[in-house]
Short mmCIF file of C-alpha atoms in Angstrom, two decimals:
data_model
loop_
_atom_site.label_atom_id
_atom_site.label_comp_id
_atom_site.label_asym_id
_atom_site.label_seq_id
_atom_site.Cartn_x
_atom_site.Cartn_y
_atom_site.Cartn_z
CA MET K 1 101.22 79.94 84.08
CA GLU K 2 97.90 80.15 86.04
CA LYS K 3 97.62 82.39 88.40
CA ILE K 4 95.06 81.21 90.96
CA ILE K 5 93.66 83.90 92.91
CA LYS K 6 93.89 83.63 96.99
CA ILE K 7 90.44 82.80 99.00
CA LYS K 8 92.01 84.34 102.26
CA ASN K 9 94.70 85.15 103.59
CA GLY K 10 97.83 82.48 105.09
CA ARG K 11 99.92 81.45 108.16
CA SER K 12 101.17 84.73 107.88
CA GLY K 13 98.52 87.56 107.21
CA PRO K 14 97.19 89.41 105.19
CA ASP K 15 100.33 90.65 102.70
CA ASN K 16 98.65 92.79 100.15
CA ASN K 17 99.40 90.02 97.43
CA LEU K 18 95.87 89.00 95.33
CA LEU K 19 96.95 85.64 94.04
CA ILE K 20 98.38 81.85 95.42
CA ARG K 21 102.00 81.89 95.72
CA ASN K 22 102.16 78.34 93.69
CA GLN K 23 105.59 78.68 92.71
CA ARG K 24 108.30 77.36 94.34
CA ILE K 25 112.28 78.46 94.43
CA GLU K 26 114.10 76.56 96.74
CA LEU K 27 117.34 77.48 98.20
CA ARG K 28 120.13 75.72 99.32
CA ALA K 29 122.00 76.76 102.58
CA SER K 30 124.64 76.15 105.18
CA PRO K 31 123.76 75.41 109.13
CA GLU K 32 125.57 78.84 109.78
CA GLU K 33 123.76 81.18 106.58
CA TYR K 34 120.79 79.75 107.17
CA GLU K 35 121.16 80.55 111.72
CA LYS K 36 122.02 84.29 110.25
CA ILE K 37 119.09 84.29 107.44
CA GLU K 38 116.61 83.24 110.18
CA GLY K 39 118.31 86.11 112.48
CA PHE K 40 118.06 88.76 110.14
CA ALA K 41 114.61 87.62 109.63
CA LEU K 42 113.90 87.60 112.89
CA GLN K 43 115.39 90.79 114.26
CA ALA K 44 113.49 93.03 110.92
CA GLY K 45 110.89 91.68 112.45
CA TYR K 46 108.92 88.92 109.76
CA ASN K 47 107.44 85.46 111.22
CA THR K 48 109.12 83.60 108.56
CA MET K 49 112.85 83.21 106.50
CA ALA K 50 110.74 83.19 102.80
CA SER K 51 108.73 86.36 103.82
CA TYR K 52 111.68 87.72 104.25
CA VAL K 53 113.71 86.37 101.99
CA ARG K 54 110.99 87.39 99.71
CA ASP K 55 110.66 90.84 100.61
CA THR K 56 114.97 91.39 100.38
CA ALA K 57 114.60 90.09 96.93
CA LEU K 58 111.81 91.73 95.62
CA GLU K 59 112.93 95.52 96.73
CA GLY K 60 117.03 94.50 95.79
CA LEU K 61 118.25 95.92 98.63
CA PRO K 62 119.22 95.03 102.36
CA ILE K 63 116.27 95.72 104.45
CA GLN K 64 117.17 98.12 106.73
CA GLY K 65 115.25 98.04 110.23
CA THR K 66 111.58 96.40 110.92
CA LYS K 67 108.36 96.07 108.59
CA LYS K 68 107.81 98.79 111.16
CA THR K 69 109.81 101.14 110.58
CA ARG K 70 110.04 101.82 107.56
CA LEU K 71 106.81 101.92 106.94
CA ILE K 72 106.63 104.56 109.36
CA GLU K 73 110.49 106.08 106.77
CA ARG K 74 107.37 105.98 104.27
CA ARG K 75 105.38 107.19 105.20
CA LYS K 76 107.18 110.56 106.37
CA LEU K 77 108.50 110.57 103.14
CA ILE K 78 104.54 110.62 101.30
CA THR K 79 104.15 113.85 104.33
CA GLN K 80 107.16 115.70 103.35
CA LEU K 81 105.94 115.31 99.45
CA GLY K 82 102.59 116.14 100.13
CA ASN K 83 104.18 119.41 102.22
CA VAL K 84 106.50 120.44 99.10
CA GLY K 85 103.01 119.51 96.71
CA SER K 86 101.15 122.04 99.32
CA ASN K 87 103.82 125.14 99.44
CA ILE K 88 104.00 124.96 95.45
CA ASN K 89 99.61 125.45 95.89
CA GLN K 90 100.49 127.77 98.55
CA LEU K 91 102.93 129.72 96.13
CA SER K 92 100.67 129.82 93.06
CA LYS K 93 97.44 130.85 95.40
CA ASN K 94 99.35 133.60 96.76
CA LEU K 95 101.05 134.44 93.22
CA ASN K 96 97.24 135.52 92.44
CA LYS K 97 96.24 136.61 95.29
CA TYR K 98 98.99 139.51 95.59
CA VAL K 99 100.22 139.71 91.98
CA ILE K 100 96.12 140.38 90.94
CA LYS K 101 96.13 143.85 93.22
CA ALA K 102 99.68 144.67 93.20
CA ILE K 103 98.43 145.66 89.61
CA VAL K 104 95.67 146.53 91.13
CA LYS K 105 97.68 149.58 93.27
CA GLY K 106 99.92 150.41 90.30
CA VAL K 107 102.89 148.14 92.37
CA ASP K 108 105.21 146.62 90.65
CA PRO K 109 104.31 142.78 90.71
CA ASN K 110 107.54 142.05 89.64
CA GLU K 111 109.02 142.69 93.37
CA LEU K 112 106.34 141.39 94.76
CA ILE K 113 107.03 138.13 93.05
CA ALA K 114 110.65 137.77 94.36
CA MET K 115 109.53 137.86 97.39
CA LEU K 116 106.99 135.87 97.32
CA LEU K 117 108.98 133.22 95.57
CA GLN K 118 111.91 133.54 97.96
CA SER K 119 109.66 132.71 101.40
CA ASN K 120 108.59 130.01 99.48
CA LEU K 121 111.11 127.78 97.56
CA LEU K 122 113.11 128.42 100.38
CA GLN K 123 109.94 126.08 102.92
CA MET K 124 110.18 123.83 99.52
CA LYS K 125 113.88 123.44 99.24
CA ASN K 126 114.21 121.79 102.90
CA ASP K 127 111.40 120.00 102.36
CA ILE K 128 113.65 118.56 99.85
CA GLU K 129 116.39 117.75 101.73
CA VAL K 130 114.40 115.84 104.03
CA ILE K 131 112.93 113.99 101.20
CA LYS K 132 116.91 113.26 99.92
CA LYS K 133 118.33 112.15 102.54
CA ALA K 134 115.74 110.06 103.51
CA LEU K 135 116.46 108.50 100.14
CA VAL K 136 120.06 108.04 100.31
CA LYS K 137 119.70 106.64 103.74
CA LYS K 138 117.81 103.98 102.62
#
């Protein structure tokens, strides 16, 4: 199978695929099935049935929503994951900062660590729950 690099985008516009699609898959459908698939493709915001069928087959799950809404959901998930990472960063920063001060002042660092962990872990737990709900929804 020869891989040929695309020079420019096709009719349906940019799709982040760098190779020419030179393999053909034939699919037979009854007129009712054809209309149903075509309706799903239009409802999901696709210009061509081929791109709809390809995305559906490659994702492995039925496509829910439009391309735009799926992109928005993906961005929300990335934001939530970033929030979790930020919380972990803040937690480690605060632990380093306050534990050293507590040790210097003679305060029990274990109590301080428990307080810091409790507040930051609660926020991380909430962020992770939002991510779980979004993933289960898909």
